[in-house]
Amino acid sequence: GAVVSQHPSWVICKSGTSVKIECRSLDFQATTMFWYRQFPKQSLMLMATSNEGSKATYEQGVEKDKFLINHASLTLSTLTVTSAHPEDSSFYICSARVTGRHVRGTDTQYFGPGTRLTVL
Amino acid sequence: AQSVAQPEDQVNVAEGNPLTVKCTYSVSGNPYLFWYVQYPNRGLQFLLKYITGDNLVKGSYGFEAEFNKSQTSFHLKKPSALVSDSALYFCAVRKGGGNKLTFGTGTQLKVEL
């Protein structure tokens, strides 16, 4: 149980275009989802916390107008990289926190497989 | 502020030998501690966690970790390493009741024949 999927797994786009990445919790509901960015051989950097039905909370230094996050349902959050540039090339990983009193592992975040974005 | 330190960038161990990946943390209040493993070009897989209770936590694939409050440590261990354990390991901490998970810089584990 507690599977998180991401789509697409990789994407190549031209500079100036926008890219949408989907994150889904497949077998549980997630009130809170998180978006991370990982540079090669580095740790995960939290970009934003996404709460279902409300605006995302962005970490300091992350441009909310560039990285649009929508969490429209308890199983889906999307990250849109707008007007992408080569410096946005990275590995983007989402995670979902299991919620609910009767669900085992309610304090655990489960991670998606990641999306490799390359901006030419 | 909460933080995690993984002092070793890389750990090398021979297959069949025990392995330890070190982690120390700093957080106000009760710590929730986690270990994740990442294979190349993949997301993170949950290994184990400490929330409360027994200080020795057993997780997936034969891994275990021991919570030591006095030393603020949560080292990952396995009695007998496998080549397939070679991967990048992340320790993470979250304050009890908090939302933000803070990761260490990761330790590359290399298990050789």
PDB file of N, CA and C in Angstrom, chain B residues 8-48:
ATOM      1  N   GLU B   8      29.050  10.942   6.631  1.00  0.00           N
ATOM      2  CA  GLU B   8      29.813  10.203   5.618  1.00  0.00           C
ATOM      3  C   GLU B   8      29.154  10.360   4.255  1.00  0.00           C
ATOM      4  N   ASP B   9      29.915  10.857   3.281  1.00  0.00           N
ATOM      5  CA  ASP B   9      29.379  10.942   1.925  1.00  0.00           C
ATOM      6  C   ASP B   9      29.247   9.549   1.321  1.00  0.00           C
ATOM      7  N   GLN B  10      30.183   8.670   1.684  1.00  0.00           N
ATOM      8  CA  GLN B  10      30.169   7.327   1.111  1.00  0.00           C
ATOM      9  C   GLN B  10      30.630   6.320   2.157  1.00  0.00           C
ATOM     10  N   VAL B  11      29.991   5.166   2.114  1.00  0.00           N
ATOM     11  CA  VAL B  11      30.377   4.045   2.973  1.00  0.00           C
ATOM     12  C   VAL B  11      30.612   2.839   2.086  1.00  0.00           C
ATOM     13  N   ASN B  12      31.751   2.223   2.244  1.00  0.00           N
ATOM     14  CA  ASN B  12      32.075   1.016   1.478  1.00  0.00           C
ATOM     15  C   ASN B  12      32.117  -0.178   2.422  1.00  0.00           C
ATOM     16  N   VAL B  13      31.513  -1.260   2.005  1.00  0.00           N
ATOM     17  CA  VAL B  13      31.507  -2.456   2.848  1.00  0.00           C
ATOM     18  C   VAL B  13      31.498  -3.691   1.953  1.00  0.00           C
ATOM     19  N   ALA B  14      32.102  -4.741   2.433  1.00  0.00           N
ATOM     20  CA  ALA B  14      32.118  -5.991   1.684  1.00  0.00           C
ATOM     21  C   ALA B  14      30.818  -6.754   1.911  1.00  0.00           C
ATOM     22  N   GLU B  15      30.367  -7.431   0.876  1.00  0.00           N
ATOM     23  CA  GLU B  15      29.141  -8.213   0.998  1.00  0.00           C
ATOM     24  C   GLU B  15      29.284  -9.244   2.117  1.00  0.00           C
ATOM     25  N   GLY B  16      28.217  -9.343   2.901  1.00  0.00           N
ATOM     26  CA  GLY B  16      28.233 -10.270   4.026  1.00  0.00           C
ATOM     27  C   GLY B  16      28.657  -9.630   5.333  1.00  0.00           C
ATOM     28  N   ASN B  17      29.310  -8.489   5.250  1.00  0.00           N
ATOM     29  CA  ASN B  17      29.725  -7.778   6.468  1.00  0.00           C
ATOM     30  C   ASN B  17      28.594  -6.884   6.963  1.00  0.00           C
ATOM     31  N   PRO B  18      28.627  -6.558   8.255  1.00  0.00           N
ATOM     32  CA  PRO B  18      27.605  -5.623   8.756  1.00  0.00           C
ATOM     33  C   PRO B  18      27.875  -4.213   8.243  1.00  0.00           C
ATOM     34  N   LEU B  19      26.804  -3.445   8.120  1.00  0.00           N
ATOM     35  CA  LEU B  19      26.960  -2.068   7.671  1.00  0.00           C
ATOM     36  C   LEU B  19      26.278  -1.114   8.648  1.00  0.00           C
ATOM     37  N   THR B  20      26.830   0.084   8.727  1.00  0.00           N
ATOM     38  CA  THR B  20      26.238   1.155   9.517  1.00  0.00           C
ATOM     39  C   THR B  20      26.315   2.439   8.715  1.00  0.00           C
ATOM     40  N   VAL B  21      25.201   3.133   8.629  1.00  0.00           N
ATOM     41  CA  VAL B  21      25.150   4.454   8.011  1.00  0.00           C
ATOM     42  C   VAL B  21      24.715   5.420   9.108  1.00  0.00           C
ATOM     43  N   LYS B  22      25.549   6.431   9.342  1.00  0.00           N
ATOM     44  CA  LYS B  22      25.334   7.286  10.509  1.00  0.00           C
ATOM     45  C   LYS B  22      24.409   8.459  10.229  1.00  0.00           C
ATOM     46  N   CYS B  23      23.687   8.839  11.280  1.00  0.00           N
ATOM     47  CA  CYS B  23      22.780   9.987  11.193  1.00  0.00           C
ATOM     48  C   CYS B  23      22.631  10.602  12.567  1.00  0.00           C
ATOM     49  N   THR B  24      22.794  11.904  12.645  1.00  0.00           N
ATOM     50  CA  THR B  24      22.465  12.629  13.870  1.00  0.00           C
ATOM     51  C   THR B  24      21.493  13.739  13.505  1.00  0.00           C
ATOM     52  N   TYR B  25      20.723  14.162  14.478  1.00  0.00           N
ATOM     53  CA  TYR B  25      19.660  15.117  14.177  1.00  0.00           C
ATOM     54  C   TYR B  25      19.610  16.205  15.245  1.00  0.00           C
ATOM     55  N   SER B  26      18.907  17.271  14.878  1.00  0.00           N
ATOM     56  CA  SER B  26      18.624  18.332  15.831  1.00  0.00           C
ATOM     57  C   SER B  26      17.203  18.820  15.578  1.00  0.00           C
ATOM     58  N   VAL B  27      16.392  18.784  16.616  1.00  0.00           N
ATOM     59  CA  VAL B  27      15.006  19.236  16.490  1.00  0.00           C
ATOM     60  C   VAL B  27      14.474  19.584  17.866  1.00  0.00           C
ATOM     61  N   SER B  28      13.603  20.549  17.937  1.00  0.00           N
ATOM     62  CA  SER B  28      12.972  20.870  19.216  1.00  0.00           C
ATOM     63  C   SER B  28      11.760  19.972  19.396  1.00  0.00           C
ATOM     64  N   GLY B  29      11.596  19.475  20.575  1.00  0.00           N
ATOM     65  CA  GLY B  29      10.461  18.592  20.811  1.00  0.00           C
ATOM     66  C   GLY B  29      10.773  17.159  20.414  1.00  0.00           C
ATOM     67  N   ASN B  30       9.730  16.351  20.339  1.00  0.00           N
ATOM     68  CA  ASN B  30       9.905  14.938  20.016  1.00  0.00           C
ATOM     69  C   ASN B  30      10.223  14.761  18.538  1.00  0.00           C
ATOM     70  N   PRO B  31      11.255  13.985  18.237  1.00  0.00           N
ATOM     71  CA  PRO B  31      11.620  13.781  16.827  1.00  0.00           C
ATOM     72  C   PRO B  31      10.885  12.599  16.210  1.00  0.00           C
ATOM     73  N   TYR B  32      10.464  12.775  14.975  1.00  0.00           N
ATOM     74  CA  TYR B  32      10.033  11.664  14.138  1.00  0.00           C
ATOM     75  C   TYR B  32      11.189  11.450  13.157  1.00  0.00           C
ATOM     76  N   LEU B  33      11.734  10.256  13.121  1.00  0.00           N
ATOM     77  CA  LEU B  33      12.942   9.993  12.336  1.00  0.00           C
ATOM     78  C   LEU B  33      12.670   8.942  11.275  1.00  0.00           C
ATOM     79  N   PHE B  34      13.263   9.138  10.126  1.00  0.00           N
ATOM     80  CA  PHE B  34      12.987   8.280   8.976  1.00  0.00           C
ATOM     81  C   PHE B  34      14.281   7.951   8.235  1.00  0.00           C
ATOM     82  N   TRP B  35      14.284   6.786   7.604  1.00  0.00           N
ATOM     83  CA  TRP B  35      15.309   6.442   6.638  1.00  0.00           C
ATOM     84  C   TRP B  35      14.635   6.095   5.310  1.00  0.00           C
ATOM     85  N   TYR B  36      15.226   6.664   4.254  1.00  0.00           N
ATOM     86  CA  TYR B  36      14.779   6.382   2.902  1.00  0.00           C
ATOM     87  C   TYR B  36      15.971   5.926   2.073  1.00  0.00           C
ATOM     88  N   VAL B  37      15.696   5.149   1.030  1.00  0.00           N
ATOM     89  CA  VAL B  37      16.738   4.725   0.102  1.00  0.00           C
ATOM     90  C   VAL B  37      16.360   5.172  -1.307  1.00  0.00           C
ATOM     91  N   GLN B  38      17.359   5.597  -2.066  1.00  0.00           N
ATOM     92  CA  GLN B  38      17.107   6.049  -3.428  1.00  0.00           C
ATOM     93  C   GLN B  38      18.048   5.334  -4.380  1.00  0.00           C
ATOM     94  N   TYR B  39      17.459   4.688  -5.382  1.00  0.00           N
ATOM     95  CA  TYR B  39      18.237   4.081  -6.448  1.00  0.00           C
ATOM     96  C   TYR B  39      18.346   5.088  -7.592  1.00  0.00           C
ATOM     97  N   PRO B  40      19.337   4.934  -8.461  1.00  0.00           N
ATOM     98  CA  PRO B  40      19.565   5.936  -9.523  1.00  0.00           C
ATOM     99  C   PRO B  40      18.308   6.273 -10.316  1.00  0.00           C
ATOM    100  N   ASN B  41      18.077   7.568 -10.475  1.00  0.00           N
ATOM    101  CA  ASN B  41      16.954   8.076 -11.259  1.00  0.00           C
ATOM    102  C   ASN B  41      15.595   7.585 -10.752  1.00  0.00           C
ATOM    103  N   ARG B  42      15.515   7.334  -9.481  1.00  0.00           N
ATOM    104  CA  ARG B  42      14.251   6.919  -8.888  1.00  0.00           C
ATOM    105  C   ARG B  42      13.909   7.809  -7.706  1.00  0.00           C
ATOM    106  N   GLY B  43      12.660   7.724  -7.293  1.00  0.00           N
ATOM    107  CA  GLY B  43      12.260   8.432  -6.086  1.00  0.00           C
ATOM    108  C   GLY B  43      12.760   7.728  -4.844  1.00  0.00           C
ATOM    109  N   LEU B  44      12.329   8.207  -3.704  1.00  0.00           N
ATOM    110  CA  LEU B  44      12.766   7.633  -2.435  1.00  0.00           C
ATOM    111  C   LEU B  44      11.831   6.524  -1.982  1.00  0.00           C
ATOM    112  N   GLN B  45      12.437   5.468  -1.488  1.00  0.00           N
ATOM    113  CA  GLN B  45      11.650   4.375  -0.919  1.00  0.00           C
ATOM    114  C   GLN B  45      11.778   4.404   0.601  1.00  0.00           C
ATOM    115  N   PHE B  46      10.662   4.292   1.269  1.00  0.00           N
ATOM    116  CA  PHE B  46      10.637   4.295   2.725  1.00  0.00           C
ATOM    117  C   PHE B  46      11.222   2.993   3.257  1.00  0.00           C
ATOM    118  N   LEU B  47      12.139   3.117   4.216  1.00  0.00           N
ATOM    119  CA  LEU B  47      12.751   1.939   4.844  1.00  0.00           C
ATOM    120  C   LEU B  47      12.194   1.684   6.237  1.00  0.00           C
ATOM    121  N   LEU B  48      12.223   2.710   7.066  1.00  0.00           N
ATOM    122  CA  LEU B  48      11.757   2.555   8.434  1.00  0.00           C
ATOM    123  C   LEU B  48      11.611   3.920   9.082  1.00  0.00           C
TER     124      LEU B  48
END
